[in-house]
Amino acid sequence: MTDEIRPRRSALYMPGANDKALEKAKTLPTDAIIFDTEDSVAPDMKAVAREKVAAAVQSGEYGSRELTIRVNSLETEWSADDLRSAAQAGPDGIVVPKVNSAADVAEVEKVIEAAGVPDHTRIWAMLETPAAIERAVEIATSSERLAVLVMGTNDLAKELRAALVPGRAPLLWGLARCVNAARYADKVILDGVYNDVRDPDGFAVEAAQGAELGFDGKTLVHPTQVEPCNAAYSPSEDEIEYSRRVIEAFDEGLAAGKGVITVDGRMIENLHVDNARRAIAIADAIAALSD
Protein backbone atom coordinates (compact mmCIF):
# COMPACT_ATOMS: atom_id res chain seq x y z
CA MET A 1 0.00 0.00 0.00
CA THR A 2 1.52 3.35 -1.02
CA ASP A 3 1.70 6.44 1.19
CA GLU A 4 -0.52 8.23 -1.32
CA ILE A 5 -3.58 6.06 -0.76
CA ARG A 6 -2.87 4.53 2.62
CA PRO A 7 -5.88 5.33 4.82
CA ARG A 8 -5.01 7.56 7.74
CA ARG A 9 -8.54 8.50 8.70
CA SER A 10 -7.93 7.95 12.40
CA ALA A 11 -4.67 8.18 14.34
CA LEU A 12 -5.15 7.37 18.02
CA TYR A 13 -2.72 8.52 20.71
CA MET A 14 -2.00 5.75 23.22
CA PRO A 15 0.08 6.43 26.38
CA GLY A 16 3.33 4.56 26.00
CA ALA A 17 3.82 3.66 29.66
CA ASN A 18 0.33 2.17 30.08
CA ASP A 19 0.28 -1.59 29.52
CA LYS A 20 -3.51 -1.73 29.48
CA ALA A 21 -3.69 0.93 26.77
CA LEU A 22 -1.02 -0.77 24.68
CA GLU A 23 -2.97 -4.03 24.87
CA LYS A 24 -6.32 -2.40 24.06
CA ALA A 25 -4.84 -0.75 20.96
CA LYS A 26 -4.53 -4.18 19.37
CA THR A 27 -8.32 -4.43 19.13
CA LEU A 28 -9.30 -0.95 17.97
CA PRO A 29 -10.31 -0.16 14.36
CA THR A 30 -7.99 2.84 14.15
CA ASP A 31 -5.96 3.21 10.96
CA ALA A 32 -2.89 4.39 12.86
CA ILE A 33 -1.63 4.24 16.43
CA ILE A 34 0.59 6.94 17.89
CA PHE A 35 2.45 5.34 20.79
CA ASP A 36 3.13 8.37 22.93
CA THR A 37 6.21 9.07 25.02
CA GLU A 38 5.52 12.80 25.28
CA ASP A 39 2.51 14.52 26.87
CA SER A 40 0.86 11.42 28.35
CA VAL A 41 4.03 10.19 30.08
CA ALA A 42 5.43 11.58 33.34
CA PRO A 43 9.11 12.58 33.38
CA ASP A 44 10.11 9.69 35.62
CA MET A 45 8.46 7.21 33.21
CA LYS A 46 10.02 8.43 29.97
CA ALA A 47 12.65 5.69 29.78
CA VAL A 48 10.09 3.00 30.61
CA ALA A 49 7.71 4.28 27.94
CA ARG A 50 10.53 4.38 25.41
CA GLU A 51 11.20 0.67 25.94
CA LYS A 52 7.52 -0.31 25.98
CA VAL A 53 6.63 1.41 22.72
CA ALA A 54 9.68 -0.01 20.95
CA ALA A 55 8.62 -3.49 22.04
CA ALA A 56 5.04 -2.84 20.90
CA VAL A 57 6.18 -1.76 17.45
CA GLN A 58 8.31 -4.86 17.06
CA SER A 59 5.73 -7.28 18.49
CA GLY A 60 3.84 -7.97 15.27
CA GLU A 61 0.59 -7.96 17.28
CA TYR A 62 -1.15 -4.91 15.81
CA GLY A 63 -2.30 -6.25 12.46
CA SER A 64 -2.47 -3.82 9.55
CA ARG A 65 -2.53 -0.72 11.75
CA GLU A 66 0.11 1.87 10.94
CA LEU A 67 2.39 2.11 13.97
CA THR A 68 4.12 5.32 14.94
CA ILE A 69 6.02 6.58 17.96
CA ARG A 70 5.69 10.13 19.24
CA VAL A 71 8.99 11.22 20.73
CA ASN A 72 9.68 14.22 22.93
CA SER A 73 10.47 17.50 21.17
CA LEU A 74 13.97 18.45 20.12
CA GLU A 75 14.54 20.95 22.93
CA THR A 76 13.97 18.38 25.67
CA GLU A 77 16.53 16.23 27.46
CA TRP A 78 14.81 13.04 26.23
CA SER A 79 14.81 13.81 22.52
CA ALA A 80 18.07 12.22 21.38
CA ASP A 81 17.47 8.94 23.24
CA ASP A 82 13.86 8.87 22.04
CA LEU A 83 14.88 9.34 18.42
CA ARG A 84 17.59 6.69 18.55
CA SER A 85 15.28 4.18 20.23
CA ALA A 86 12.45 4.86 17.79
CA ALA A 87 14.78 4.59 14.82
CA GLN A 88 16.04 1.21 15.96
CA ALA A 89 12.48 -0.02 16.61
CA GLY A 90 11.63 0.74 12.98
CA PRO A 91 8.01 1.95 13.21
CA ASP A 92 6.06 3.16 10.21
CA GLY A 93 6.50 6.70 11.44
CA ILE A 94 8.23 8.83 14.06
CA VAL A 95 6.00 11.68 15.23
CA VAL A 96 8.02 14.74 16.18
CA PRO A 97 6.34 17.51 18.22
CA LYS A 98 6.96 21.22 17.76
CA VAL A 99 8.73 21.11 14.41
CA ASN A 100 9.43 24.76 13.66
CA SER A 101 11.63 24.70 10.57
CA ALA A 102 13.30 22.64 7.87
CA ALA A 103 16.39 22.65 10.09
CA ASP A 104 14.43 20.75 12.75
CA VAL A 105 13.48 18.09 10.21
CA ALA A 106 17.10 17.85 9.08
CA GLU A 107 18.24 17.37 12.68
CA VAL A 108 15.72 14.59 13.23
CA GLU A 109 16.77 12.92 10.00
CA LYS A 110 20.45 13.15 10.95
CA VAL A 111 19.91 11.49 14.34
CA ILE A 112 17.67 8.66 13.15
CA GLU A 113 19.80 7.84 10.13
CA ALA A 114 22.89 7.66 12.33
CA ALA A 115 20.94 5.22 14.51
CA GLY A 116 20.20 2.96 11.54
CA VAL A 117 16.57 3.83 10.84
CA PRO A 118 15.05 1.59 8.13
CA ASP A 119 13.99 3.08 4.80
CA HIS A 120 10.29 2.51 5.45
CA THR A 121 10.17 4.69 8.58
CA ARG A 122 8.71 8.09 7.81
CA ILE A 123 8.81 11.37 9.73
CA TRP A 124 5.52 12.84 10.91
CA ALA A 125 6.01 16.52 11.74
CA MET A 126 3.70 18.24 14.22
CA LEU A 127 2.79 21.84 13.40
CA GLU A 128 1.75 23.50 16.65
CA THR A 129 3.46 26.89 16.91
CA PRO A 130 3.22 30.24 15.12
CA ALA A 131 6.67 29.57 13.64
CA ALA A 132 5.48 26.26 12.19
CA ILE A 133 2.42 27.89 10.60
CA GLU A 134 4.53 30.62 9.04
CA ARG A 135 7.00 28.03 7.70
CA ALA A 136 4.51 25.32 6.78
CA VAL A 137 5.64 25.07 3.15
CA GLU A 138 9.32 25.08 4.16
CA ILE A 139 8.67 22.20 6.57
CA ALA A 140 6.45 20.25 4.18
CA THR A 141 9.06 20.34 1.42
CA SER A 142 12.09 19.75 3.65
CA SER A 143 12.59 16.00 3.21
CA GLU A 144 11.46 13.02 1.17
CA ARG A 145 11.32 11.01 4.40
CA LEU A 146 8.73 13.41 5.79
CA ALA A 147 5.35 11.95 4.84
CA VAL A 148 2.75 13.37 7.22
CA LEU A 149 1.99 16.73 8.81
CA VAL A 150 0.04 16.65 12.08
CA MET A 151 -1.76 19.64 13.53
CA GLY A 152 -1.18 20.25 17.22
CA THR A 153 -4.23 22.42 17.82
CA ASN A 154 -4.07 22.54 21.62
CA ASP A 155 -0.54 23.92 21.70
CA LEU A 156 -1.23 26.19 18.73
CA ALA A 157 -4.22 27.76 20.48
CA LYS A 158 -2.14 28.26 23.61
CA GLU A 159 0.70 29.92 21.69
CA LEU A 160 -1.74 32.17 19.81
CA ARG A 161 -3.61 32.99 23.05
CA ALA A 162 -6.69 31.93 21.11
CA ALA A 163 -9.80 30.21 22.42
CA LEU A 164 -10.70 26.63 21.59
CA VAL A 165 -14.34 27.18 20.65
CA PRO A 166 -16.92 25.29 18.58
CA GLY A 167 -16.23 25.94 14.90
CA ARG A 168 -12.57 26.79 15.63
CA ALA A 169 -12.83 30.23 14.03
CA PRO A 170 -9.58 31.50 15.66
CA LEU A 171 -7.62 28.61 14.13
CA LEU A 172 -9.17 28.26 10.68
CA TRP A 173 -6.66 30.47 8.91
CA GLY A 174 -3.76 28.39 10.25
CA LEU A 175 -5.46 25.07 9.53
CA ALA A 176 -6.16 26.12 5.95
CA ARG A 177 -2.60 27.37 5.49
CA CYS A 178 -1.20 24.01 6.60
CA VAL A 179 -3.59 22.05 4.37
CA ASN A 180 -2.42 24.19 1.47
CA ALA A 181 1.23 23.46 2.34
CA ALA A 182 0.51 19.74 2.48
CA ARG A 183 -1.15 19.77 -0.92
CA TYR A 184 1.66 21.88 -2.38
CA ALA A 185 4.22 19.34 -1.14
CA ASP A 186 2.04 16.26 -1.84
CA LYS A 187 2.03 15.21 1.82
CA VAL A 188 -0.66 13.76 4.06
CA ILE A 189 -2.05 16.05 6.75
CA LEU A 190 -3.98 15.11 9.90
CA ASP A 191 -6.24 17.40 11.92
CA GLY A 192 -5.72 18.00 15.63
CA VAL A 193 -7.53 16.37 18.53
CA TYR A 194 -10.98 17.03 19.98
CA ASN A 195 -10.60 17.21 23.74
CA ASP A 196 -14.07 16.57 25.16
CA VAL A 197 -14.56 12.81 25.00
CA ARG A 198 -18.03 13.24 26.57
CA ASP A 199 -19.28 15.23 23.57
CA PRO A 200 -19.73 12.86 20.62
CA ASP A 201 -21.93 15.34 18.75
CA GLY A 202 -19.28 18.04 18.97
CA PHE A 203 -16.66 15.58 17.83
CA ALA A 204 -18.75 14.58 14.81
CA VAL A 205 -19.15 18.23 13.79
CA GLU A 206 -15.42 18.91 14.07
CA ALA A 207 -14.48 15.72 12.21
CA ALA A 208 -16.82 16.69 9.37
CA GLN A 209 -15.31 20.18 9.35
CA GLY A 210 -11.80 18.75 9.06
CA ALA A 211 -12.81 16.58 6.12
CA GLU A 212 -14.40 19.60 4.44
CA LEU A 213 -11.21 21.61 4.96
CA GLY A 214 -9.24 18.93 3.13
CA PHE A 215 -7.56 17.00 5.94
CA ASP A 216 -6.84 13.32 5.29
CA GLY A 217 -7.76 12.25 8.82
CA LYS A 218 -7.75 13.28 12.45
CA THR A 219 -5.71 12.56 15.56
CA LEU A 220 -7.71 11.18 18.48
CA VAL A 221 -7.47 11.01 22.27
CA HIS A 222 -10.03 8.30 23.05
CA PRO A 223 -11.08 4.95 21.54
CA THR A 224 -14.73 6.04 21.33
CA GLN A 225 -13.72 8.61 18.71
CA VAL A 226 -12.28 6.05 16.28
CA GLU A 227 -15.39 4.77 14.50
CA PRO A 228 -17.09 8.16 14.00
CA CYS A 229 -13.78 9.53 12.74
CA ASN A 230 -13.41 6.68 10.26
CA ALA A 231 -16.93 7.38 9.03
CA ALA A 232 -16.25 11.11 8.61
CA TYR A 233 -13.16 10.48 6.50
CA SER A 234 -14.52 7.60 4.40
CA PRO A 235 -16.34 8.06 1.09
CA SER A 236 -20.03 7.35 1.63
CA GLU A 237 -21.83 4.63 -0.34
CA ASP A 238 -23.62 7.35 -2.32
CA GLU A 239 -20.30 9.06 -3.11
CA ILE A 240 -18.75 5.78 -4.25
CA GLU A 241 -21.75 4.95 -6.46
CA TYR A 242 -21.76 8.45 -7.96
CA SER A 243 -18.00 8.30 -8.54
CA ARG A 244 -18.35 5.07 -10.47
CA ARG A 245 -21.05 6.62 -12.66
CA VAL A 246 -18.91 9.69 -13.29
CA ILE A 247 -15.97 7.57 -14.43
CA GLU A 248 -18.17 5.35 -16.61
CA ALA A 249 -19.96 8.30 -18.22
CA PHE A 250 -16.69 10.12 -18.87
CA ASP A 251 -15.05 7.09 -20.49
CA GLU A 252 -18.12 6.43 -22.64
CA GLY A 253 -18.31 10.08 -23.63
CA LEU A 254 -14.69 10.16 -24.71
CA ALA A 255 -15.13 6.99 -26.73
CA ALA A 256 -18.18 8.48 -28.45
CA GLY A 257 -16.45 11.79 -29.13
CA LYS A 258 -18.89 13.82 -27.06
CA GLY A 259 -17.91 17.39 -26.31
CA VAL A 260 -20.13 17.69 -23.24
CA ILE A 261 -20.66 14.93 -20.68
CA THR A 262 -23.25 15.13 -17.90
CA VAL A 263 -24.22 13.00 -14.92
CA ASP A 264 -27.45 13.80 -13.07
CA GLY A 265 -27.68 17.03 -15.04
CA ARG A 266 -24.21 18.20 -14.01
CA MET A 267 -21.42 18.81 -16.49
CA ILE A 268 -18.44 16.53 -15.91
CA GLU A 269 -14.88 17.74 -16.44
CA ASN A 270 -11.45 16.20 -15.83
CA LEU A 271 -11.31 17.52 -12.27
CA HIS A 272 -14.54 15.70 -11.41
CA VAL A 273 -13.13 12.50 -12.83
CA ASP A 274 -9.92 12.92 -10.84
CA ASN A 275 -11.96 13.38 -7.66
CA ALA A 276 -14.06 10.34 -8.51
CA ARG A 277 -11.02 8.17 -9.09
CA ARG A 278 -9.48 9.30 -5.81
CA ALA A 279 -12.69 8.48 -3.93
CA ILE A 280 -12.70 4.99 -5.44
CA ALA A 281 -9.01 4.49 -4.65
CA ILE A 282 -9.59 5.53 -1.02
CA ALA A 283 -12.58 3.20 -0.73
CA ASP A 284 -10.55 0.32 -2.17
CA ALA A 285 -7.67 1.02 0.23
CA ILE A 286 -10.05 1.10 3.20
CA ALA A 287 -11.59 -2.21 2.08
CA ALA A 288 -8.10 -3.72 1.82
CA LEU A 289 -7.48 -3.01 5.51
CA SER A 290 -9.99 -5.69 6.48
CA ASP A 291 -8.82 -8.30 3.95
CSV table of C-alpha atoms in Angstrom, one decimal:
chain,number,residue,atom,x,y,z
A,1,MET,CA,0.0,0.0,0.0
A,2,THR,CA,1.5,3.4,-1.0
A,3,ASP,CA,1.7,6.4,1.2
A,4,GLU,CA,-0.5,8.2,-1.3
A,5,ILE,CA,-3.6,6.1,-0.8
A,6,ARG,CA,-2.9,4.5,2.6
A,7,PRO,CA,-5.9,5.3,4.8
A,8,ARG,CA,-5.0,7.6,7.7
A,9,ARG,CA,-8.5,8.5,8.7
A,10,SER,CA,-7.9,7.9,12.4
A,11,ALA,CA,-4.7,8.2,14.3
A,12,LEU,CA,-5.1,7.4,18.0
A,13,TYR,CA,-2.7,8.5,20.7
A,14,MET,CA,-2.0,5.7,23.2
A,15,PRO,CA,0.1,6.4,26.4
A,16,GLY,CA,3.3,4.6,26.0
A,17,ALA,CA,3.8,3.7,29.7
A,18,ASN,CA,0.3,2.2,30.1
A,19,ASP,CA,0.3,-1.6,29.5
A,20,LYS,CA,-3.5,-1.7,29.5
A,21,ALA,CA,-3.7,0.9,26.8
A,22,LEU,CA,-1.0,-0.8,24.7
A,23,GLU,CA,-3.0,-4.0,24.9
A,24,LYS,CA,-6.3,-2.4,24.1
A,25,ALA,CA,-4.8,-0.7,21.0
A,26,LYS,CA,-4.5,-4.2,19.4
A,27,THR,CA,-8.3,-4.4,19.1
A,28,LEU,CA,-9.3,-0.9,18.0
A,29,PRO,CA,-10.3,-0.2,14.4
A,30,THR,CA,-8.0,2.8,14.1
A,31,ASP,CA,-6.0,3.2,11.0
A,32,ALA,CA,-2.9,4.4,12.9
A,33,ILE,CA,-1.6,4.2,16.4
A,34,ILE,CA,0.6,6.9,17.9
A,35,PHE,CA,2.4,5.3,20.8
A,36,ASP,CA,3.1,8.4,22.9
A,37,THR,CA,6.2,9.1,25.0
A,38,GLU,CA,5.5,12.8,25.3
A,39,ASP,CA,2.5,14.5,26.9
A,40,SER,CA,0.9,11.4,28.3
A,41,VAL,CA,4.0,10.2,30.1
A,42,ALA,CA,5.4,11.6,33.3
A,43,PRO,CA,9.1,12.6,33.4
A,44,ASP,CA,10.1,9.7,35.6
A,45,MET,CA,8.5,7.2,33.2
A,46,LYS,CA,10.0,8.4,30.0
A,47,ALA,CA,12.6,5.7,29.8
A,48,VAL,CA,10.1,3.0,30.6
A,49,ALA,CA,7.7,4.3,27.9
A,50,ARG,CA,10.5,4.4,25.4
A,51,GLU,CA,11.2,0.7,25.9
A,52,LYS,CA,7.5,-0.3,26.0
A,53,VAL,CA,6.6,1.4,22.7
A,54,ALA,CA,9.7,0.0,20.9
A,55,ALA,CA,8.6,-3.5,22.0
A,56,ALA,CA,5.0,-2.8,20.9
A,57,VAL,CA,6.2,-1.8,17.4
A,58,GLN,CA,8.3,-4.9,17.1
A,59,SER,CA,5.7,-7.3,18.5
A,60,GLY,CA,3.8,-8.0,15.3
A,61,GLU,CA,0.6,-8.0,17.3
A,62,TYR,CA,-1.2,-4.9,15.8
A,63,GLY,CA,-2.3,-6.3,12.5
A,64,SER,CA,-2.5,-3.8,9.6
A,65,ARG,CA,-2.5,-0.7,11.7
A,66,GLU,CA,0.1,1.9,10.9
A,67,LEU,CA,2.4,2.1,14.0
A,68,THR,CA,4.1,5.3,14.9
A,69,ILE,CA,6.0,6.6,18.0
A,70,ARG,CA,5.7,10.1,19.2
A,71,VAL,CA,9.0,11.2,20.7
A,72,ASN,CA,9.7,14.2,22.9
A,73,SER,CA,10.5,17.5,21.2
A,74,LEU,CA,14.0,18.5,20.1
A,75,GLU,CA,14.5,21.0,22.9
A,76,THR,CA,14.0,18.4,25.7
A,77,GLU,CA,16.5,16.2,27.5
A,78,TRP,CA,14.8,13.0,26.2
A,79,SER,CA,14.8,13.8,22.5
A,80,ALA,CA,18.1,12.2,21.4
A,81,ASP,CA,17.5,8.9,23.2
A,82,ASP,CA,13.9,8.9,22.0
A,83,LEU,CA,14.9,9.3,18.4
A,84,ARG,CA,17.6,6.7,18.5
A,85,SER,CA,15.3,4.2,20.2
A,86,ALA,CA,12.5,4.9,17.8
A,87,ALA,CA,14.8,4.6,14.8
A,88,GLN,CA,16.0,1.2,16.0
A,89,ALA,CA,12.5,0.0,16.6
A,90,GLY,CA,11.6,0.7,13.0
A,91,PRO,CA,8.0,2.0,13.2
A,92,ASP,CA,6.1,3.2,10.2
A,93,GLY,CA,6.5,6.7,11.4
A,94,ILE,CA,8.2,8.8,14.1
A,95,VAL,CA,6.0,11.7,15.2
A,96,VAL,CA,8.0,14.7,16.2
A,97,PRO,CA,6.3,17.5,18.2
A,98,LYS,CA,7.0,21.2,17.8
A,99,VAL,CA,8.7,21.1,14.4
A,100,ASN,CA,9.4,24.8,13.7
A,101,SER,CA,11.6,24.7,10.6
A,102,ALA,CA,13.3,22.6,7.9
A,103,ALA,CA,16.4,22.6,10.1
A,104,ASP,CA,14.4,20.8,12.7
A,105,VAL,CA,13.5,18.1,10.2
A,106,ALA,CA,17.1,17.9,9.1
A,107,GLU,CA,18.2,17.4,12.7
A,108,VAL,CA,15.7,14.6,13.2
A,109,GLU,CA,16.8,12.9,10.0
A,110,LYS,CA,20.4,13.2,10.9
A,111,VAL,CA,19.9,11.5,14.3
A,112,ILE,CA,17.7,8.7,13.2
A,113,GLU,CA,19.8,7.8,10.1
A,114,ALA,CA,22.9,7.7,12.3
A,115,ALA,CA,20.9,5.2,14.5
A,116,GLY,CA,20.2,3.0,11.5
A,117,VAL,CA,16.6,3.8,10.8
A,118,PRO,CA,15.1,1.6,8.1
A,119,ASP,CA,14.0,3.1,4.8
A,120,HIS,CA,10.3,2.5,5.4
A,121,THR,CA,10.2,4.7,8.6
A,122,ARG,CA,8.7,8.1,7.8
A,123,ILE,CA,8.8,11.4,9.7
A,124,TRP,CA,5.5,12.8,10.9
A,125,ALA,CA,6.0,16.5,11.7
A,126,MET,CA,3.7,18.2,14.2
A,127,LEU,CA,2.8,21.8,13.4
A,128,GLU,CA,1.7,23.5,16.7
A,129,THR,CA,3.5,26.9,16.9
A,130,PRO,CA,3.2,30.2,15.1
A,131,ALA,CA,6.7,29.6,13.6
A,132,ALA,CA,5.5,26.3,12.2
A,133,ILE,CA,2.4,27.9,10.6
A,134,GLU,CA,4.5,30.6,9.0
A,135,ARG,CA,7.0,28.0,7.7
A,136,ALA,CA,4.5,25.3,6.8
A,137,VAL,CA,5.6,25.1,3.1
A,138,GLU,CA,9.3,25.1,4.2
A,139,ILE,CA,8.7,22.2,6.6
A,140,ALA,CA,6.4,20.3,4.2
A,141,THR,CA,9.1,20.3,1.4
A,142,SER,CA,12.1,19.8,3.6
A,143,SER,CA,12.6,16.0,3.2
A,144,GLU,CA,11.5,13.0,1.2
A,145,ARG,CA,11.3,11.0,4.4
A,146,LEU,CA,8.7,13.4,5.8
A,147,ALA,CA,5.3,12.0,4.8
A,148,VAL,CA,2.8,13.4,7.2
A,149,LEU,CA,2.0,16.7,8.8
A,150,VAL,CA,0.0,16.7,12.1
A,151,MET,CA,-1.8,19.6,13.5
A,152,GLY,CA,-1.2,20.3,17.2
A,153,THR,CA,-4.2,22.4,17.8
A,154,ASN,CA,-4.1,22.5,21.6
A,155,ASP,CA,-0.5,23.9,21.7
A,156,LEU,CA,-1.2,26.2,18.7
A,157,ALA,CA,-4.2,27.8,20.5
A,158,LYS,CA,-2.1,28.3,23.6
A,159,GLU,CA,0.7,29.9,21.7
A,160,LEU,CA,-1.7,32.2,19.8
A,161,ARG,CA,-3.6,33.0,23.0
A,162,ALA,CA,-6.7,31.9,21.1
A,163,ALA,CA,-9.8,30.2,22.4
A,164,LEU,CA,-10.7,26.6,21.6
A,165,VAL,CA,-14.3,27.2,20.7
A,166,PRO,CA,-16.9,25.3,18.6
A,167,GLY,CA,-16.2,25.9,14.9
A,168,ARG,CA,-12.6,26.8,15.6
A,169,ALA,CA,-12.8,30.2,14.0
A,170,PRO,CA,-9.6,31.5,15.7
A,171,LEU,CA,-7.6,28.6,14.1
A,172,LEU,CA,-9.2,28.3,10.7
A,173,TRP,CA,-6.7,30.5,8.9
A,174,GLY,CA,-3.8,28.4,10.2
A,175,LEU,CA,-5.5,25.1,9.5
A,176,ALA,CA,-6.2,26.1,6.0
A,177,ARG,CA,-2.6,27.4,5.5
A,178,CYS,CA,-1.2,24.0,6.6
A,179,VAL,CA,-3.6,22.1,4.4
A,180,ASN,CA,-2.4,24.2,1.5
A,181,ALA,CA,1.2,23.5,2.3
A,182,ALA,CA,0.5,19.7,2.5
A,183,ARG,CA,-1.2,19.8,-0.9
A,184,TYR,CA,1.7,21.9,-2.4
A,185,ALA,CA,4.2,19.3,-1.1
A,186,ASP,CA,2.0,16.3,-1.8
A,187,LYS,CA,2.0,15.2,1.8
A,188,VAL,CA,-0.7,13.8,4.1
A,189,ILE,CA,-2.1,16.0,6.8
A,190,LEU,CA,-4.0,15.1,9.9
A,191,ASP,CA,-6.2,17.4,11.9
A,192,GLY,CA,-5.7,18.0,15.6
A,193,VAL,CA,-7.5,16.4,18.5
A,194,TYR,CA,-11.0,17.0,20.0
A,195,ASN,CA,-10.6,17.2,23.7
A,196,ASP,CA,-14.1,16.6,25.2
A,197,VAL,CA,-14.6,12.8,25.0
A,198,ARG,CA,-18.0,13.2,26.6
A,199,ASP,CA,-19.3,15.2,23.6
A,200,PRO,CA,-19.7,12.9,20.6
A,201,ASP,CA,-21.9,15.3,18.8
A,202,GLY,CA,-19.3,18.0,19.0
A,203,PHE,CA,-16.7,15.6,17.8
A,204,ALA,CA,-18.8,14.6,14.8
A,205,VAL,CA,-19.2,18.2,13.8
A,206,GLU,CA,-15.4,18.9,14.1
A,207,ALA,CA,-14.5,15.7,12.2
A,208,ALA,CA,-16.8,16.7,9.4
A,209,GLN,CA,-15.3,20.2,9.3
A,210,GLY,CA,-11.8,18.7,9.1
A,211,ALA,CA,-12.8,16.6,6.1
A,212,GLU,CA,-14.4,19.6,4.4
A,213,LEU,CA,-11.2,21.6,5.0
A,214,GLY,CA,-9.2,18.9,3.1
A,215,PHE,CA,-7.6,17.0,5.9
A,216,ASP,CA,-6.8,13.3,5.3
A,217,GLY,CA,-7.8,12.3,8.8
A,218,LYS,CA,-7.7,13.3,12.4
A,219,THR,CA,-5.7,12.6,15.6
A,220,LEU,CA,-7.7,11.2,18.5
A,221,VAL,CA,-7.5,11.0,22.3
A,222,HIS,CA,-10.0,8.3,23.1
A,223,PRO,CA,-11.1,5.0,21.5
A,224,THR,CA,-14.7,6.0,21.3
A,225,GLN,CA,-13.7,8.6,18.7
A,226,VAL,CA,-12.3,6.1,16.3
A,227,GLU,CA,-15.4,4.8,14.5
A,228,PRO,CA,-17.1,8.2,14.0
A,229,CYS,CA,-13.8,9.5,12.7
A,230,ASN,CA,-13.4,6.7,10.3
A,231,ALA,CA,-16.9,7.4,9.0
A,232,ALA,CA,-16.3,11.1,8.6
A,233,TYR,CA,-13.2,10.5,6.5
A,234,SER,CA,-14.5,7.6,4.4
A,235,PRO,CA,-16.3,8.1,1.1
A,236,SER,CA,-20.0,7.3,1.6
A,237,GLU,CA,-21.8,4.6,-0.3
A,238,ASP,CA,-23.6,7.4,-2.3
A,239,GLU,CA,-20.3,9.1,-3.1
A,240,ILE,CA,-18.8,5.8,-4.3
A,241,GLU,CA,-21.7,4.9,-6.5
A,242,TYR,CA,-21.8,8.4,-8.0
A,243,SER,CA,-18.0,8.3,-8.5
A,244,ARG,CA,-18.4,5.1,-10.5
A,245,ARG,CA,-21.0,6.6,-12.7
A,246,VAL,CA,-18.9,9.7,-13.3
A,247,ILE,CA,-16.0,7.6,-14.4
A,248,GLU,CA,-18.2,5.3,-16.6
A,249,ALA,CA,-20.0,8.3,-18.2
A,250,PHE,CA,-16.7,10.1,-18.9
A,251,ASP,CA,-15.1,7.1,-20.5
A,252,GLU,CA,-18.1,6.4,-22.6
A,253,GLY,CA,-18.3,10.1,-23.6
A,254,LEU,CA,-14.7,10.2,-24.7
A,255,ALA,CA,-15.1,7.0,-26.7
A,256,ALA,CA,-18.2,8.5,-28.5
A,257,GLY,CA,-16.4,11.8,-29.1
A,258,LYS,CA,-18.9,13.8,-27.1
A,259,GLY,CA,-17.9,17.4,-26.3
A,260,VAL,CA,-20.1,17.7,-23.2
A,261,ILE,CA,-20.7,14.9,-20.7
A,262,THR,CA,-23.2,15.1,-17.9
A,263,VAL,CA,-24.2,13.0,-14.9
A,264,ASP,CA,-27.5,13.8,-13.1
A,265,GLY,CA,-27.7,17.0,-15.0
A,266,ARG,CA,-24.2,18.2,-14.0
A,267,MET,CA,-21.4,18.8,-16.5
A,268,ILE,CA,-18.4,16.5,-15.9
A,269,GLU,CA,-14.9,17.7,-16.4
A,270,ASN,CA,-11.5,16.2,-15.8
A,271,LEU,CA,-11.3,17.5,-12.3
A,272,HIS,CA,-14.5,15.7,-11.4
A,273,VAL,CA,-13.1,12.5,-12.8
A,274,ASP,CA,-9.9,12.9,-10.8
A,275,ASN,CA,-12.0,13.4,-7.7
A,276,ALA,CA,-14.1,10.3,-8.5
A,277,ARG,CA,-11.0,8.2,-9.1
A,278,ARG,CA,-9.5,9.3,-5.8
A,279,ALA,CA,-12.7,8.5,-3.9
A,280,ILE,CA,-12.7,5.0,-5.4
A,281,ALA,CA,-9.0,4.5,-4.6
A,282,ILE,CA,-9.6,5.5,-1.0
A,283,ALA,CA,-12.6,3.2,-0.7
A,284,ASP,CA,-10.6,0.3,-2.2
A,285,ALA,CA,-7.7,1.0,0.2
A,286,ILE,CA,-10.1,1.1,3.2
A,287,ALA,CA,-11.6,-2.2,2.1
A,288,ALA,CA,-8.1,-3.7,1.8
A,289,LEU,CA,-7.5,-3.0,5.5
A,290,SER,CA,-10.0,-5.7,6.5
A,291,ASP,CA,-8.8,-8.3,3.9
